[in-house]
Coordinates of N, CA and C in Angstrom, one line a residue:
M1 N -15.2 1.5 7.6 CA -13.6 1.5 6.8 C -13.4 2.3 5.9
Q2 N -12.8 3.2 5.3 CA -11.9 3.6 4.3 C -10.8 2.5 4.3
V3 N -11.6 2.3 2.2 CA -10.3 1.2 1.8 C -9.6 2.7 1.3
Y4 N -8.7 2.6 0.7 CA -7.5 2.7 0.4 C -6.4 1.8 -0.8
E5 N -6.1 3.0 -2.1 CA -5.6 2.1 -2.9 C -3.8 2.8 -2.8
V6 N -3.3 1.3 -2.4 CA -2.2 2.2 -1.5 C -0.6 1.4 -2.8
E7 N 0.3 2.6 -3.4 CA 0.8 2.5 -4.3 C 2.2 2.9 -5.0
W8 N 3.5 1.3 -4.2 CA 4.7 1.8 -4.1 C 5.4 1.0 -5.6
E9 N 6.4 1.9 -5.4 CA 7.8 1.1 -6.3 C 8.3 0.1 -5.6
C10 N 9.0 -0.6 -6.9 CA 10.0 -1.7 -6.3 C 11.7 -0.9 -6.2
P11 N 11.6 -0.6 -5.2 CA 12.9 -0.5 -4.5 C 14.4 -1.4 -6.1
S12 N 14.0 -2.2 -6.2 CA 15.0 -2.9 -6.2 C 15.0 -3.2 -8.8
C13 N 13.9 -2.7 -9.2 CA 13.4 -3.1 -10.0 C 13.5 -1.6 -11.1
G14 N 12.1 -1.0 -9.9 CA 11.3 0.2 -9.9 C 9.7 0.7 -10.3
R15 N 9.3 -1.2 -10.7 CA 7.7 -1.0 -11.3 C 7.2 -0.5 -10.3
R16 N 5.9 0.3 -10.7 CA 5.0 0.6 -9.2 C 4.0 0.0 -9.5
Q17 N 3.6 -0.2 -8.2 CA 2.4 -1.3 -7.5 C 1.8 -0.8 -7.3
K18 N 0.3 -1.4 -7.4 CA -1.3 -0.9 -6.6 C -1.3 -2.8 -5.2
F19 N -1.5 -2.2 -4.3 CA -2.9 -2.9 -2.8 C -3.8 -2.1 -2.3
R20 N -4.5 -2.4 -2.6 CA -6.3 -2.3 -1.2 C -5.7 -2.4 0.1
R21 N -5.9 -1.3 0.8 CA -5.7 -1.8 2.1 C -7.1 -1.3 3.1
G22 N -7.4 -1.4 3.6 CA -8.5 -0.7 4.5 C -8.2 -0.2 5.8
F23 N -8.6 0.9 6.1 CA -8.0 1.8 8.0 C -9.2 1.4 8.0
N24 N -9.4 1.7 9.7 CA -10.0 2.0 10.6 C -9.9 3.9 11.2
E25 N -10.7 4.2 11.9 CA -10.5 5.5 11.4 C -9.4 6.0 13.3
D26 N -10.0 4.6 14.2 CA -8.9 4.6 15.2 C -7.2 3.8 14.6
D27 N -7.2 3.2 13.8 CA -5.7 2.7 14.0 C -4.9 4.2 13.4
S28 N -4.0 3.7 13.3 CA -2.4 4.4 13.8 C -1.5 4.1 12.5
W29 N -1.4 4.9 11.4 CA -1.2 4.6 10.0 C 0.4 3.6 10.4
P30 N 0.2 3.1 9.2 CA 1.6 2.2 9.4 C 3.0 2.4 9.3
N31 N 4.1 2.1 9.4 CA 5.4 2.1 10.0 C 5.2 2.1 8.5
K32 N 5.1 1.0 8.4 CA 6.0 -0.4 7.2 C 4.5 -1.4 6.0
F33 N 5.1 -1.4 5.4 CA 4.0 -2.8 4.9 C 5.6 -3.4 5.0
D34 N 5.1 -5.1 5.5 CA 5.6 -5.8 5.7 C 5.9 -7.4 4.7
D35 N 6.6 -7.7 4.3 CA 6.4 -8.7 2.9 C 5.4 -8.3 2.3
L36 N 5.5 -7.6 0.7 CA 4.9 -6.8 0.1 C 6.4 -8.0 -0.8
E37 N 5.8 -7.9 -2.5 CA 6.4 -8.9 -3.0 C 5.6 -8.2 -4.1
C38 N 7.2 -8.2 -5.4 CA 7.4 -7.5 -6.5 C 5.8 -8.0 -7.4
E39 N 5.8 -7.8 -8.1 CA 4.2 -7.9 -9.2 C 5.7 -9.2 -10.5
N40 N 6.5 -8.0 -10.6 CA 8.2 -7.9 -12.0 C 8.2 -10.4 -11.8
S41 N 8.0 -10.1 -12.3 CA 8.4 -11.6 -12.7 C 10.0 -11.9 -13.0
E42 N 11.0 -11.1 -13.6 CA 11.9 -11.3 -12.9 C 12.4 -10.6 -12.5
C43 N 11.7 -10.0 -11.1 CA 12.4 -9.5 -10.3 C 12.5 -10.0 -8.8
G44 N 10.7 -10.1 -8.4 CA 10.2 -10.9 -7.4 C 10.5 -10.4 -6.1
Q45 N 11.1 -9.5 -5.5 CA 11.6 -9.3 -4.5 C 10.8 -9.0 -3.6
V46 N 10.9 -10.1 -2.4 CA 9.8 -9.5 -0.9 C 10.2 -8.3 0.2
Q47 N 9.7 -8.0 0.1 CA 10.8 -6.4 0.7 C 9.1 -5.6 1.8
D48 N 9.9 -4.6 2.4 CA 9.7 -4.4 3.7 C 9.1 -3.2 3.1
V49 N 8.6 -2.5 3.3 CA 8.2 -1.3 1.9 C 7.6 0.4 3.0
P50 N 8.8 1.0 3.2 CA 8.3 2.0 4.6 C 6.2 3.3 3.4
F51 N 6.0 3.4 5.1 CA 5.0 4.0 4.8 C 5.5 4.9 3.7
R52 N 5.7 6.1 3.9 CA 6.5 7.4 4.1 C 6.7 7.0 2.1
A53 N 7.4 6.4 1.8 CA 7.7 5.8 0.6 C 6.3 5.4 -0.1
C54 N 4.6 5.0 -0.2 CA 4.2 5.3 -0.5 C 3.3 6.4 -1.5
T55 N 2.1 6.1 -1.7 CA 1.2 7.2 -2.2 C -0.3 6.6 -1.9
L56 N -1.8 6.8 -1.1 CA -2.1 6.4 -1.2 C -3.5 7.1 -1.4
T57 N -4.5 7.2 -2.0 CA -6.2 7.5 -2.8 C -6.8 6.3 -2.5
P58 N -8.3 7.3 -1.7 CA -9.3 7.0 -1.1 C -10.0 6.1 -2.3
V59 N -10.1 5.4 -2.0 CA -11.2 4.4 -3.0 C -13.1 5.2 -2.8
E60 N -13.4 5.4 -3.8 CA -14.8 5.9 -3.4 C -15.5 5.2 -3.0
G61 N -16.7 5.0 -1.9 CA -18.3 3.6 -1.9 C -17.7 3.6 -0.6
T62 N -16.2 3.4 0.1 CA -15.6 2.7 0.6 C -16.0 2.8 1.4
E63 N -16.0 3.9 2.8 CA -16.8 4.6 3.8 C -17.6 3.8 3.9
E64 N -17.3 3.2 5.5 CA -18.7 3.0 5.9 C -19.8 4.1 7.1
Y65 N -20.3 4.9 7.3 CA -20.4 5.4 8.4 C -20.8 5.3 9.1

């Protein structure tokens, strides 16, 4: 499994946020990430974020062979 750092921007307040998610080689990429909550305490919106609106960066040392 390869772990990626997923970066996204809240469409409500514009704050950039990150989380990590693992994907197996056999998995297909998701169309969206469901129910992401904005970390901005003044916003706090919960929303579905389209995959195409995210930036994925592989996390080194997390791929298993």
